[in-house]
mmCIF file of C-alpha atoms in Angstrom:
data_model
loop_
_atom_site.group_PDB
_atom_site.id
_atom_site.type_symbol
_atom_site.label_atom_id
_atom_site.label_comp_id
_atom_site.label_asym_id
_atom_site.label_seq_id
_atom_site.Cartn_x
_atom_site.Cartn_y
_atom_site.Cartn_z
ATOM 1 C CA MET A 239 0.000 0.000 0.000
ATOM 2 C CA ILE A 240 1.364 3.354 -1.027
ATOM 3 C CA LEU A 241 0.123 5.267 2.027
ATOM 4 C CA LYS A 242 2.508 3.470 4.375
ATOM 5 C CA HIS A 243 5.510 4.265 2.176
ATOM 6 C CA VAL A 244 4.622 7.933 2.103
ATOM 7 C CA LEU A 245 4.148 8.008 5.873
ATOM 8 C CA VAL A 246 7.515 6.307 6.398
ATOM 9 C CA LEU A 247 9.137 8.906 4.116
ATOM 10 C CA SER A 248 7.514 11.701 6.100
ATOM 11 C CA ALA A 249 8.658 10.127 9.387
ATOM 12 C CA TYR A 250 12.196 9.959 7.983
ATOM 13 C CA LEU A 251 12.134 13.658 7.099
ATOM 14 C CA PHE A 252 10.777 14.507 10.558
ATOM 15 C CA CYS A 253 13.450 12.505 12.395
ATOM 16 C CA ILE A 254 16.333 13.849 10.342
ATOM 17 C CA GLY A 255 14.984 17.362 10.855
ATOM 18 C CA ILE A 256 14.935 16.866 14.621
ATOM 19 C CA TYR A 257 18.463 15.436 14.528
ATOM 20 C CA GLY A 258 19.774 18.420 12.576
ATOM 21 C CA LEU A 259 17.862 20.875 14.775
ATOM 22 C CA ILE A 260 19.482 19.484 17.913
ATOM 23 C CA THR A 261 23.020 18.918 16.682
ATOM 24 C CA SER A 262 23.654 21.886 14.382
ATOM 25 C CA ARG A 263 25.924 24.677 15.639
ATOM 26 C CA ASN A 264 24.859 27.131 12.956
ATOM 27 C CA MET A 265 21.621 29.079 13.264
ATOM 28 C CA VAL A 266 20.827 29.126 9.555
ATOM 29 C CA ARG A 267 21.208 25.356 9.374
ATOM 30 C CA ALA A 268 18.845 25.032 12.351
ATOM 31 C CA LEU A 269 16.284 27.094 10.417
ATOM 32 C CA MET A 270 16.729 24.795 7.417
ATOM 33 C CA CYS A 271 16.067 21.761 9.595
ATOM 34 C CA LEU A 272 12.940 23.476 10.920
ATOM 35 C CA GLU A 273 11.768 23.794 7.317
ATOM 36 C CA LEU A 274 12.375 20.051 6.905
ATOM 37 C CA ILE A 275 10.122 19.325 9.893
ATOM 38 C CA LEU A 276 7.358 21.571 8.502
ATOM 39 C CA ASN A 277 7.669 19.795 5.151
ATOM 40 C CA ALA A 278 7.177 16.440 6.840
ATOM 41 C CA VAL A 279 3.984 17.779 8.443
ATOM 42 C CA ASN A 280 2.833 19.074 5.061
ATOM 43 C CA ILE A 281 3.423 15.728 3.357
ATOM 44 C CA ASN A 282 1.312 14.056 6.019
ATOM 45 C CA PHE A 283 -1.496 16.590 5.586
ATOM 46 C CA VAL A 284 -1.627 16.262 1.813
ATOM 47 C CA THR A 285 -1.417 12.468 1.886
ATOM 48 C CA PHE A 286 -4.190 12.071 4.449
ATOM 49 C CA SER A 287 -6.299 14.540 2.508
ATOM 50 C CA ALA A 288 -5.797 12.584 -0.702
ATOM 51 C CA PHE A 289 -6.556 9.225 0.879
ATOM 52 C CA PHE A 290 -9.233 9.892 3.471
ATOM 53 C CA ASP A 291 -10.937 13.155 2.630
ATOM 54 C CA ASN A 292 -10.958 13.202 -1.127
ATOM 55 C CA PRO A 293 -13.891 15.505 -2.091
ATOM 56 C CA GLN A 294 -13.378 17.820 0.868
ATOM 57 C CA LEU A 295 -9.682 18.765 0.608
ATOM 58 C CA LYS A 296 -9.389 20.154 4.119
ATOM 59 C CA GLY A 297 -5.836 18.851 4.505
ATOM 60 C CA ASP A 298 -4.732 20.924 1.526
ATOM 61 C CA ILE A 299 -6.069 24.052 3.198
ATOM 62 C CA PHE A 300 -4.241 23.237 6.427
ATOM 63 C CA SER A 301 -1.047 22.662 4.467
ATOM 64 C CA ILE A 302 -1.453 26.108 2.863
ATOM 65 C CA PHE A 303 -1.734 27.576 6.362
ATOM 66 C CA VAL A 304 1.416 25.720 7.390
ATOM 67 C CA VAL A 305 3.234 27.115 4.339
ATOM 68 C CA ALA A 306 2.209 30.662 5.308
ATOM 69 C CA ILE A 307 3.369 30.131 8.909
ATOM 70 C CA ALA A 308 6.669 28.739 7.596
ATOM 71 C CA ALA A 309 7.163 31.832 5.439
ATOM 72 C CA ALA A 310 6.584 34.132 8.430
ATOM 73 C CA GLU A 311 8.888 32.006 10.597
ATOM 74 C CA ALA A 312 11.697 32.064 8.023
ATOM 75 C CA ALA A 313 11.465 35.852 7.648
ATOM 76 C CA ILE A 314 11.510 36.473 11.426
ATOM 77 C CA GLY A 315 14.236 33.887 12.058
ATOM 78 C CA LEU A 316 16.576 35.185 9.387
ATOM 79 C CA ALA A 317 16.040 38.770 10.575
ATOM 80 C CA ILE A 318 16.994 37.734 14.120
ATOM 81 C CA VAL A 319 20.018 35.799 12.828
ATOM 82 C CA SER A 320 21.254 38.759 10.792
ATOM 83 C CA SER A 321 20.781 41.053 13.799
ATOM 84 C CA ILE A 322 22.779 38.678 16.040
ATOM 85 C CA TYR A 323 25.443 38.389 13.353
ATOM 86 C CA ARG A 324 25.742 42.160 13.174
ATOM 87 C CA ASN A 325 26.338 42.363 16.932
ATOM 88 C CA ARG A 326 28.452 39.279 17.506
ATOM 89 C CA LYS A 327 30.099 38.606 14.093
ATOM 90 C CA SER A 328 29.120 34.982 14.472
ATOM 91 C CA THR A 329 26.118 32.764 13.927
ATOM 92 C CA HIS A 330 26.999 29.971 16.315
ATOM 93 C CA ILE A 331 24.217 28.937 18.638
ATOM 94 C CA ASN A 332 26.412 28.532 21.707
ATOM 95 C CA GLN A 333 27.803 32.057 21.391
ATOM 96 C CA SER A 334 24.491 33.888 21.325
ATOM 97 C CA ASN A 335 24.403 35.166 24.906
ATOM 98 C CA LEU A 336 23.156 38.649 24.164
ATOM 99 C CA LEU A 337 20.854 38.701 27.180
ATOM 100 C CA ASN A 338 23.752 37.829 29.483
ATOM 101 C CA ASN A 339 25.221 41.261 30.145
ATOM 102 C CA MET B 624 -2.131 12.496 -11.442
ATOM 103 C CA ASP B 625 -3.697 9.373 -12.890
ATOM 104 C CA LEU B 626 -0.725 7.564 -14.316
ATOM 105 C CA SER B 627 -0.310 3.875 -14.867
ATOM 106 C CA GLU B 628 0.996 1.828 -11.990
ATOM 107 C CA PRO B 629 4.687 1.216 -12.913
ATOM 108 C CA ILE B 630 5.284 4.835 -13.971
ATOM 109 C CA HIS B 631 3.711 5.995 -10.705
ATOM 110 C CA ASP B 632 5.878 3.645 -8.667
ATOM 111 C CA PHE B 633 9.002 4.645 -10.552
ATOM 112 C CA LEU B 634 8.298 8.342 -9.957
ATOM 113 C CA LEU B 635 7.611 7.622 -6.294
ATOM 114 C CA VAL B 636 10.919 5.774 -5.863
ATOM 115 C CA PHE B 637 12.764 8.541 -7.714
ATOM 116 C CA LEU B 638 11.268 11.324 -5.597
ATOM 117 C CA GLY B 639 11.752 9.299 -2.427
ATOM 118 C CA SER B 640 15.446 8.820 -3.119
ATOM 119 C CA GLY B 641 15.706 12.546 -3.872
ATOM 120 C CA LEU B 642 14.072 13.315 -0.532
ATOM 121 C CA ILE B 643 16.334 10.918 1.379
ATOM 122 C CA LEU B 644 19.563 12.178 -0.199
ATOM 123 C CA GLY B 645 18.492 15.805 0.174
ATOM 124 C CA GLY B 646 17.566 15.338 3.810
ATOM 125 C CA LEU B 647 20.934 13.743 4.546
ATOM 126 C CA GLY B 648 22.651 16.556 2.658
ATOM 127 C CA VAL B 649 20.913 19.274 4.674
ATOM 128 C CA VAL B 650 22.154 17.794 7.930
ATOM 129 C CA LEU B 651 25.541 16.327 7.068
ATOM 130 C CA LEU B 652 27.209 18.625 4.516
ATOM 131 C CA PRO B 653 29.831 20.859 6.142
ATOM 132 C CA ASN B 654 29.312 23.976 4.050
ATOM 133 C CA PRO B 655 25.935 25.676 4.677
ATOM 134 C CA ILE B 656 25.547 26.826 1.077
ATOM 135 C CA TYR B 657 25.527 23.202 -0.113
ATOM 136 C CA SER B 658 22.999 22.280 2.536
ATOM 137 C CA ALA B 659 20.841 25.224 1.420
ATOM 138 C CA PHE B 660 20.885 23.913 -2.153
ATOM 139 C CA SER B 661 20.055 20.398 -1.020
ATOM 140 C CA LEU B 662 17.163 21.911 0.966
ATOM 141 C CA GLY B 663 16.029 23.285 -2.386
ATOM 142 C CA LEU B 664 16.222 19.763 -3.816
ATOM 143 C CA VAL B 665 14.067 18.467 -0.950
ATOM 144 C CA LEU B 666 11.460 21.198 -1.468
ATOM 145 C CA PHE B 667 11.350 20.591 -5.224
ATOM 146 C CA CYS B 668 10.903 16.840 -4.756
ATOM 147 C CA THR B 669 8.121 17.531 -2.233
ATOM 148 C CA SER B 670 6.360 19.729 -4.762
ATOM 149 C CA LEU B 671 6.519 17.010 -7.445
ATOM 150 C CA PHE B 672 5.232 14.618 -4.819
ATOM 151 C CA TYR B 673 2.148 16.796 -4.270
ATOM 152 C CA ILE B 674 1.516 16.700 -8.006
ATOM 153 C CA LEU B 675 1.578 12.899 -7.808
ATOM 154 C CA SER B 676 -1.059 12.943 -5.085
ATOM 155 C CA ASN B 677 -3.479 15.097 -7.112
ATOM 156 C CA SER B 678 -3.185 18.355 -5.192
ATOM 157 C CA TYR B 679 -1.966 20.803 -7.788
ATOM 158 C CA PHE B 680 -2.662 24.012 -5.915
ATOM 159 C CA VAL B 681 -0.506 23.013 -2.946
ATOM 160 C CA ALA B 682 2.241 21.963 -5.369
ATOM 161 C CA ALA B 683 2.186 25.386 -7.034
ATOM 162 C CA ALA B 684 2.137 27.131 -3.665
ATOM 163 C CA GLN B 685 5.042 24.985 -2.499
ATOM 164 C CA LEU B 686 7.084 25.849 -5.590
ATOM 165 C CA LEU B 687 6.307 29.551 -5.399
ATOM 166 C CA ILE B 688 6.615 30.111 -1.654
ATOM 167 C CA TYR B 689 9.156 27.541 -0.494
ATOM 168 C CA VAL B 690 11.533 27.317 -3.453
ATOM 169 C CA GLY B 691 10.948 30.825 -4.727
ATOM 170 C CA ALA B 692 10.877 32.761 -1.476
ATOM 171 C CA ILE B 693 12.094 30.861 1.585
ATOM 172 C CA ASN B 694 14.958 28.970 -0.056
ATOM 173 C CA VAL B 695 16.187 32.091 -1.844
ATOM 174 C CA LEU B 696 16.002 33.965 1.472
ATOM 175 C CA ILE B 697 18.014 31.228 3.206
ATOM 176 C CA ILE B 698 20.640 31.220 0.433
ATOM 177 C CA PHE B 699 20.843 35.013 0.708
ATOM 178 C CA ALA B 700 21.319 34.753 4.476
ATOM 179 C CA VAL B 701 24.053 32.116 4.081
ATOM 180 C CA MET B 702 25.860 34.317 1.564
ATOM 181 C CA PHE B 703 25.357 37.356 3.799
ATOM 182 C CA MET B 704 27.229 35.792 6.704
ATOM 183 C CA ASN B 705 30.735 35.208 5.427
ATOM 184 C CA GLY B 706 31.635 31.591 5.217
ATOM 185 C CA SER B 707 35.162 31.514 6.563
ATOM 186 C CA GLU B 708 34.151 30.610 10.084
ATOM 187 C CA TYR B 709 32.343 27.456 9.120
ATOM 188 C CA TYR B 710 35.435 25.504 8.250
ATOM 189 C CA LYS B 711 37.732 26.270 11.118
ATOM 190 C CA ASP B 712 35.727 24.592 13.838
ATOM 191 C CA PHE B 713 33.815 21.995 11.931
ATOM 192 C CA HIS B 714 33.387 19.452 14.648
ATOM 193 C CA LEU B 715 33.659 15.735 14.300
ATOM 194 C CA TRP B 716 31.448 13.159 15.939
ATOM 195 C CA THR B 717 30.858 13.989 19.595
ATOM 196 C CA VAL B 718 28.967 12.282 22.412
ATOM 197 C CA GLY B 719 25.931 14.522 22.086
ATOM 198 C CA ASP B 720 25.617 13.663 18.404
ATOM 199 C CA GLY B 721 25.655 9.974 19.266
ATOM 200 C CA ILE B 722 22.958 10.373 21.908
ATOM 201 C CA THR B 723 20.834 12.486 19.559
ATOM 202 C CA SER B 724 21.173 10.001 16.715
ATOM 203 C CA MET B 725 20.168 7.180 19.068
ATOM 204 C CA VAL B 726 17.092 9.132 20.176
ATOM 205 C CA CYS B 727 16.133 10.006 16.587
ATOM 206 C CA ILE B 728 16.604 6.436 15.336
ATOM 207 C CA SER B 729 14.466 5.073 18.185
ATOM 208 C CA LEU B 730 11.810 7.695 17.404
ATOM 209 C CA PHE B 731 11.902 6.678 13.737
ATOM 210 C CA ILE B 732 11.580 2.970 14.583
ATOM 211 C CA SER B 733 8.656 3.624 16.913
ATOM 212 C CA LEU B 734 6.947 5.711 14.213
ATOM 213 C CA ILE B 735 7.470 2.907 11.669
ATOM 214 C CA THR B 736 5.983 0.305 14.009
ATOM 215 C CA THR B 737 3.012 2.564 14.698
ATOM 216 C CA ILE B 738 2.438 3.120 10.986
ATOM 217 C CA SER B 739 2.652 -0.563 10.152
ATOM 218 C CA ASP B 740 0.424 -1.598 13.060
ATOM 219 C CA THR B 741 -2.437 0.764 12.226
ATOM 220 C CA SER B 742 -5.166 -0.736 10.044
ATOM 221 C CA TRP B 743 -5.506 1.917 7.368
ATOM 222 C CA TYR B 744 -8.062 -0.016 5.318
ATOM 223 C CA GLY B 745 -10.558 0.118 8.178
ATOM 224 C CA ILE B 746 -10.117 3.879 8.466
ATOM 225 C CA ILE B 747 -10.574 4.263 4.715
ATOM 226 C CA TRP B 748 -13.786 2.234 4.755
ATOM 227 C CA THR B 749 -15.252 4.083 7.728
ATOM 228 C CA THR B 750 -14.510 7.456 6.170
ATOM 229 C CA ARG B 751 -15.696 6.478 2.699
ATOM 230 C CA SER B 752 -18.999 5.116 3.992
ATOM 231 C CA ASN B 753 -20.311 8.344 5.509
ATOM 232 C CA GLN B 754 -19.191 10.688 2.783
ATOM 233 C CA ILE B 755 -21.804 12.179 0.553
ATOM 234 C CA ILE B 756 -21.242 10.951 -2.957
ATOM 235 C CA GLU B 757 -20.862 14.145 -4.846
ATOM 236 C CA GLN B 758 -19.316 14.212 -8.243
ATOM 237 C CA ASP B 759 -16.756 16.968 -8.390
ATOM 238 C CA PHE B 760 -17.263 18.875 -11.588
ATOM 239 C CA ILE B 761 -15.260 21.802 -10.266
ATOM 240 C CA SER B 762 -11.516 21.584 -10.078
ATOM 241 C CA ASN B 763 -9.164 21.296 -7.157
ATOM 242 C CA SER B 764 -8.152 24.927 -6.792
ATOM 243 C CA GLN B 765 -11.761 26.110 -7.195
ATOM 244 C CA GLN B 766 -12.751 23.855 -4.317
ATOM 245 C CA ILE B 767 -9.909 25.198 -2.169
ATOM 246 C CA GLY B 768 -11.065 28.730 -2.926
ATOM 247 C CA ILE B 769 -14.628 27.901 -1.968
ATOM 248 C CA HIS B 770 -13.471 26.376 1.321
ATOM 249 C CA LEU B 771 -11.212 29.340 2.052
ATOM 250 C CA SER B 772 -14.009 31.827 1.524
ATOM 251 C CA THR B 773 -16.702 29.951 3.439
ATOM 252 C CA ASP B 774 -15.521 27.468 6.072
ATOM 253 C CA PHE B 775 -12.043 28.748 6.714
ATOM 254 C CA PHE B 776 -12.705 32.458 6.351
ATOM 255 C CA LEU B 777 -11.582 33.513 9.846
ATOM 256 C CA PRO B 778 -8.300 31.517 9.816
ATOM 257 C CA PHE B 779 -7.567 32.903 6.367
ATOM 258 C CA GLU B 780 -7.908 36.494 7.573
ATOM 259 C CA LEU B 781 -5.893 35.713 10.700
ATOM 260 C CA ILE B 782 -3.104 34.170 8.646
ATOM 261 C CA SER B 783 -2.942 37.243 6.427
ATOM 262 C CA ILE B 784 -2.686 39.501 9.511
ATOM 263 C CA ILE B 785 0.058 37.225 10.914
ATOM 264 C CA LEU B 786 1.977 37.482 7.623
ATOM 265 C CA LEU B 787 1.687 41.285 7.605
ATOM 266 C CA VAL B 788 2.829 41.600 11.223
ATOM 267 C CA ALA B 789 5.688 39.137 10.677
ATOM 268 C CA LEU B 790 6.985 40.964 7.608
ATOM 269 C CA ILE B 791 6.834 44.368 9.347
ATOM 270 C CA GLY B 792 8.562 42.882 12.389
ATOM 271 C CA ALA B 793 11.255 41.251 10.250
ATOM 272 C CA ILE B 794 12.019 44.551 8.512
ATOM 273 C CA ALA B 795 12.045 46.407 11.835
ATOM 274 C CA VAL B 796 14.423 43.855 13.402
ATOM 275 C CA ALA B 797 16.736 43.641 10.404
ATOM 276 C CA ARG B 798 17.276 47.294 9.583
ATOM 277 C CA GLN B 799 18.099 49.119 12.868
#
């Protein structure tokens, strides 16, 4: 059955996104891994909508909402990263202690 | 898309291998510009995947917004921070990476067992039985537009306000 293969693929994307989000030292790479996680969620939405809710298409609408949230998140995140880079000359996660002093 | 069975399976295997290699490339490549381009590969394969599962509007939105806007923004941000610092302390395998990979692999295995244990045919039959049989003469994107302007009107307006506020906030944070 094709649904199980698609769900396994989405679970793979989710797990590798979580792994990269935890282990990456670079903020931009952490944002990329966050996009991977949101893509896994979107694949699940579209697949369940195509298999279970075929004339209604509510999963497609939720995936469009997720895409809009991801666009807002990428804009805010990259603005914060560029602001931190301007102050600290670095984008490492373990050096961002701007609230410390 | 209603293709024949072997072409559909071949396209699915092709896009799946693209997704797997791209996902590994995002996490494991040392230079962030390469991982940004492999993120673009992942997003493009996801968009083709939506075309395979008959949702053309989401595929077009994925291509336009993810590949056209977010990935270009990420590549611009990677090029904006100069790349000399990425090489000098590129770390090798540490203990935390091992623990995290163990946790992620166990999470993946538990998800696979959950997926294979669930009886999807029963769910399909229970959802198909109580659906009204309506022949869809209108297309996919027309139906999404009808849903967005009737059922999901309030979330649609809220998401547009969130986008406006987020873009103004991003400009206000980034310029200073």
